[in-house]
mmCIF file of N, CA and C in Angstrom:
data_model
loop_
_atom_site.group_PDB
_atom_site.id
_atom_site.type_symbol
_atom_site.label_atom_id
_atom_site.label_comp_id
_atom_site.label_asym_id
_atom_site.label_seq_id
_atom_site.Cartn_x
_atom_site.Cartn_y
_atom_site.Cartn_z
ATOM 1 N N MET W 1 0.768 -1.255 -0.636
ATOM 2 C CA MET W 1 0.534 -0.093 0.156
ATOM 3 C C MET W 1 1.044 1.032 -0.303
ATOM 4 N N SER W 2 0.596 2.124 -0.729
ATOM 5 C CA SER W 2 1.496 3.261 -0.902
ATOM 6 C C SER W 2 0.702 4.777 0.251
ATOM 7 N N VAL W 3 2.146 5.712 0.454
ATOM 8 C CA VAL W 3 1.473 6.361 0.995
ATOM 9 C C VAL W 3 1.082 7.316 0.316
ATOM 10 N N LEU W 4 0.298 8.362 0.114
ATOM 11 C CA LEU W 4 0.575 9.627 -0.867
ATOM 12 C C LEU W 4 -0.458 10.709 -0.703
ATOM 13 N N LYS W 5 -0.205 11.967 -0.807
ATOM 14 C CA LYS W 5 -0.060 12.834 0.395
ATOM 15 C C LYS W 5 -0.684 14.524 -0.340
ATOM 16 N N ALA W 6 -2.346 14.320 -0.389
ATOM 17 C CA ALA W 6 -2.952 15.463 -0.266
ATOM 18 C C ALA W 6 -2.217 16.995 -0.733
ATOM 19 N N GLY W 7 -2.099 17.941 -1.343
ATOM 20 C CA GLY W 7 -1.492 19.290 -1.047
ATOM 21 C C GLY W 7 -0.546 19.797 -2.093
ATOM 22 N N ARG W 8 -0.520 21.158 -1.511
ATOM 23 C CA ARG W 8 0.724 21.512 -2.596
ATOM 24 C C ARG W 8 2.005 21.254 -2.641
ATOM 25 N N PRO W 9 2.914 20.844 -3.393
ATOM 26 C CA PRO W 9 4.425 20.802 -2.849
ATOM 27 C C PRO W 9 5.073 21.613 -2.296
ATOM 28 N N SER W 10 5.141 22.892 -2.897
ATOM 29 C CA SER W 10 4.841 24.545 -2.717
ATOM 30 C C SER W 10 4.947 24.935 -1.198
ATOM 31 N N ALA W 11 4.557 23.828 -0.049
ATOM 32 C CA ALA W 11 3.105 24.243 0.939
ATOM 33 C C ALA W 11 4.384 24.327 1.812
ATOM 34 N N GLY W 12 5.377 23.230 1.407
ATOM 35 C CA GLY W 12 6.832 23.039 2.502
ATOM 36 C C GLY W 12 7.826 24.198 2.461
ATOM 37 N N VAL W 13 7.735 25.403 1.583
ATOM 38 C CA VAL W 13 8.546 25.921 1.336
ATOM 39 C C VAL W 13 7.958 27.320 1.757
ATOM 40 N N ARG W 14 9.375 28.131 2.907
ATOM 41 C CA ARG W 14 9.232 29.176 3.313
ATOM 42 C C ARG W 14 9.432 30.549 2.243
ATOM 43 N N ALA W 15 8.358 31.092 2.572
ATOM 44 C CA ALA W 15 7.578 32.639 2.189
ATOM 45 C C ALA W 15 9.222 33.655 2.994
ATOM 46 N N MET W 16 9.287 34.589 1.173
ATOM 47 C CA MET W 16 10.097 35.704 1.565
ATOM 48 C C MET W 16 9.623 36.570 2.541
ATOM 49 N N THR W 17 10.303 36.435 3.383
ATOM 50 C CA THR W 17 10.573 37.836 4.008
ATOM 51 C C THR W 17 10.616 39.377 3.642
ATOM 52 N N MET W 18 10.223 40.788 4.338
ATOM 53 C CA MET W 18 11.078 41.496 4.029
ATOM 54 C C MET W 18 12.582 41.748 4.118
ATOM 55 N N SER W 19 12.838 41.487 4.998
ATOM 56 C CA SER W 19 14.459 41.606 4.641
ATOM 57 C C SER W 19 15.082 40.390 4.309
ATOM 58 N N ASP W 20 15.019 39.284 3.633
ATOM 59 C CA ASP W 20 14.747 37.896 2.360
ATOM 60 C C ASP W 20 14.909 39.162 1.284
ATOM 61 N N ILE W 21 14.045 40.054 0.790
ATOM 62 C CA ILE W 21 13.779 40.444 -0.646
ATOM 63 C C ILE W 21 15.301 41.336 -0.295
ATOM 64 N N ALA W 22 14.884 42.465 0.998
ATOM 65 C CA ALA W 22 16.065 43.445 0.678
ATOM 66 C C ALA W 22 17.314 42.651 0.556
ATOM 67 N N ASN W 23 18.074 42.441 1.287
ATOM 68 C CA ASN W 23 19.446 41.131 1.012
ATOM 69 C C ASN W 23 19.762 40.591 -0.141
ATOM 70 N N SER W 24 18.878 40.426 -1.036
ATOM 71 C CA SER W 24 18.968 39.488 -1.936
ATOM 72 C C SER W 24 19.770 40.672 -3.034
ATOM 73 N N GLU W 25 20.427 39.766 -4.305
ATOM 74 C CA GLU W 25 20.628 40.417 -5.277
ATOM 75 C C GLU W 25 20.426 40.479 -6.256
ATOM 76 N N LYS W 26 19.735 41.521 -7.575
ATOM 77 C CA LYS W 26 19.366 41.000 -8.073
ATOM 78 C C LYS W 26 20.754 40.640 -9.523
ATOM 79 N N MET W 27 20.749 39.713 -10.387
ATOM 80 C CA MET W 27 21.665 39.160 -11.281
ATOM 81 C C MET W 27 21.045 39.621 -12.774
ATOM 82 N N LYS W 28 22.222 39.117 -12.978
ATOM 83 C CA LYS W 28 22.300 39.481 -14.926
ATOM 84 C C LYS W 28 23.288 38.461 -15.237
ATOM 85 N N ARG W 29 23.076 38.030 -16.831
ATOM 86 C CA ARG W 29 23.034 36.834 -17.234
ATOM 87 C C ARG W 29 24.531 37.247 -17.681
ATOM 88 N N VAL W 30 25.341 36.732 -17.730
ATOM 89 C CA VAL W 30 26.367 37.484 -19.214
ATOM 90 C C VAL W 30 26.285 36.144 -20.028
ATOM 91 N N ASN W 31 26.274 36.515 -21.127
ATOM 92 C CA ASN W 31 26.314 34.882 -22.720
ATOM 93 C C ASN W 31 27.045 35.797 -23.444
ATOM 94 N N PHE W 32 28.676 34.865 -23.772
ATOM 95 C CA PHE W 32 29.276 34.707 -24.569
ATOM 96 C C PHE W 32 30.253 33.833 -25.430
ATOM 97 N N ASP W 33 30.519 34.090 -26.427
ATOM 98 C CA ASP W 33 31.207 32.546 -26.856
ATOM 99 C C ASP W 33 32.121 33.091 -27.266
ATOM 100 N N LEU W 34 32.869 31.457 -27.214
ATOM 101 C CA LEU W 34 35.226 31.002 -26.958
ATOM 102 C C LEU W 34 35.091 29.827 -28.134
ATOM 103 N N PRO W 35 35.680 30.279 -28.367
ATOM 104 C CA PRO W 35 36.277 29.367 -29.838
ATOM 105 C C PRO W 35 36.755 28.404 -28.602
ATOM 106 N N GLU W 36 35.877 26.934 -29.326
ATOM 107 C CA GLU W 36 36.062 25.591 -28.432
ATOM 108 C C GLU W 36 37.506 24.828 -27.709
ATOM 109 N N ALA W 37 38.482 25.353 -28.152
ATOM 110 C CA ALA W 37 40.057 25.173 -27.454
ATOM 111 C C ALA W 37 39.514 26.390 -26.335
ATOM 112 N N LEU W 38 39.867 27.855 -25.851
ATOM 113 C CA LEU W 38 39.416 28.404 -24.836
ATOM 114 C C LEU W 38 37.910 28.068 -24.187
ATOM 115 N N HIS W 39 37.217 27.508 -24.035
ATOM 116 C CA HIS W 39 35.723 26.370 -23.025
ATOM 117 C C HIS W 39 36.791 25.159 -22.859
ATOM 118 N N THR W 40 37.138 24.204 -23.363
ATOM 119 C CA THR W 40 37.732 23.016 -22.812
ATOM 120 C C THR W 40 39.362 23.989 -21.754
ATOM 121 N N ARG W 41 39.975 24.079 -22.430
ATOM 122 C CA ARG W 41 40.594 24.635 -21.332
ATOM 123 C C ARG W 41 40.072 25.808 -20.992
ATOM 124 N N LEU W 42 39.971 26.147 -20.362
ATOM 125 C CA LEU W 42 38.177 26.685 -18.765
ATOM 126 C C LEU W 42 37.804 25.676 -17.307
ATOM 127 N N LYS W 43 37.381 24.703 -18.819
ATOM 128 C CA LYS W 43 37.071 23.928 -18.279
ATOM 129 C C LYS W 43 37.731 22.837 -18.016
ATOM 130 N N ILE W 44 38.706 22.397 -17.929
ATOM 131 C CA ILE W 44 39.427 21.833 -17.542
ATOM 132 C C ILE W 44 40.131 22.191 -16.354
ATOM 133 N N TYR W 45 40.545 23.491 -15.890
ATOM 134 C CA TYR W 45 41.139 24.348 -14.927
ATOM 135 C C TYR W 45 39.872 24.452 -13.910
ATOM 136 N N ALA W 46 38.299 24.251 -14.481
ATOM 137 C CA ALA W 46 37.857 25.033 -13.477
ATOM 138 C C ALA W 46 37.820 22.978 -12.837
ATOM 139 N N ALA W 47 37.122 22.574 -13.587
ATOM 140 C CA ALA W 47 37.212 20.838 -13.068
ATOM 141 C C ALA W 47 38.568 20.405 -12.144
ATOM 142 N N ALA W 48 39.795 21.051 -12.404
ATOM 143 C CA ALA W 48 41.190 21.136 -11.218
ATOM 144 C C ALA W 48 40.768 21.437 -10.255
ATOM 145 N N GLN W 49 40.086 22.474 -10.355
ATOM 146 C CA GLN W 49 40.199 22.911 -9.136
ATOM 147 C C GLN W 49 38.412 23.101 -7.864
ATOM 148 N N GLY W 50 37.598 21.762 -8.644
ATOM 149 C CA GLY W 50 36.395 21.400 -8.138
ATOM 150 C C GLY W 50 35.886 22.585 -8.015
ATOM 151 N N LYS W 51 35.890 23.353 -9.005
ATOM 152 C CA LYS W 51 35.242 24.105 -9.629
ATOM 153 C C LYS W 51 33.887 24.351 -10.479
ATOM 154 N N SER W 52 32.777 25.470 -10.346
ATOM 155 C CA SER W 52 32.449 24.701 -11.791
ATOM 156 C C SER W 52 32.917 26.307 -12.470
ATOM 157 N N ILE W 53 33.037 26.489 -14.335
ATOM 158 C CA ILE W 53 33.010 27.569 -14.959
ATOM 159 C C ILE W 53 31.912 28.148 -13.666
ATOM 160 N N LYS W 54 31.671 29.013 -13.818
ATOM 161 C CA LYS W 54 30.592 29.273 -13.374
ATOM 162 C C LYS W 54 31.068 30.110 -12.068
ATOM 163 N N ASP W 55 31.342 29.741 -10.993
ATOM 164 C CA ASP W 55 32.431 29.615 -9.754
ATOM 165 C C ASP W 55 33.731 30.915 -9.912
ATOM 166 N N VAL W 56 34.354 29.927 -11.220
ATOM 167 C CA VAL W 56 35.672 30.301 -11.627
ATOM 168 C C VAL W 56 35.929 32.192 -12.273
ATOM 169 N N LEU W 57 35.175 31.715 -13.190
ATOM 170 C CA LEU W 57 34.186 33.470 -13.471
ATOM 171 C C LEU W 57 34.094 34.545 -12.307
ATOM 172 N N THR W 58 33.239 34.122 -12.245
ATOM 173 C CA THR W 58 32.580 34.747 -10.179
ATOM 174 C C THR W 58 33.322 34.888 -9.770
ATOM 175 N N GLU W 59 34.961 34.257 -9.741
ATOM 176 C CA GLU W 59 35.790 34.922 -8.720
ATOM 177 C C GLU W 59 36.521 36.057 -9.474
ATOM 178 N N PHE W 60 36.920 35.838 -10.339
ATOM 179 C CA PHE W 60 38.238 36.885 -11.553
ATOM 180 C C PHE W 60 37.393 37.825 -11.573
ATOM 181 N N VAL W 61 36.064 38.003 -11.747
ATOM 182 C CA VAL W 61 35.343 39.633 -11.535
ATOM 183 C C VAL W 61 35.032 39.938 -10.814
ATOM 184 N N GLU W 62 35.181 39.193 -9.345
ATOM 185 C CA GLU W 62 35.313 39.925 -8.281
ATOM 186 C C GLU W 62 36.892 40.505 -7.131
ATOM 187 N N ALA W 63 37.638 39.854 -8.054
ATOM 188 C CA ALA W 63 38.867 40.052 -8.009
ATOM 189 C C ALA W 63 39.309 41.204 -8.809
ATOM 190 N N LEU W 64 38.730 41.801 -10.025
ATOM 191 C CA LEU W 64 39.094 43.438 -11.038
ATOM 192 C C LEU W 64 39.376 43.862 -9.603
ATOM 193 N N PRO W 65 39.486 45.053 -10.043
ATOM 194 C CA PRO W 65 40.078 46.618 -8.934
ATOM 195 C C PRO W 65 38.649 47.248 -9.700
#
């Protein structure tokens, strides 16, 4: 016998408070083309660091003056 639950799946998700909204930073998408060889180098570098490409590029941008 299976146990089924009725209700909204999102009911357990905590609603955002005004504090959460005030502290959240608006995100912007960055999209650009790279030659395949450079993309491969970037992907290998990120994997060797145990990071995603997004993490590597975000850290780079955060280090800019």
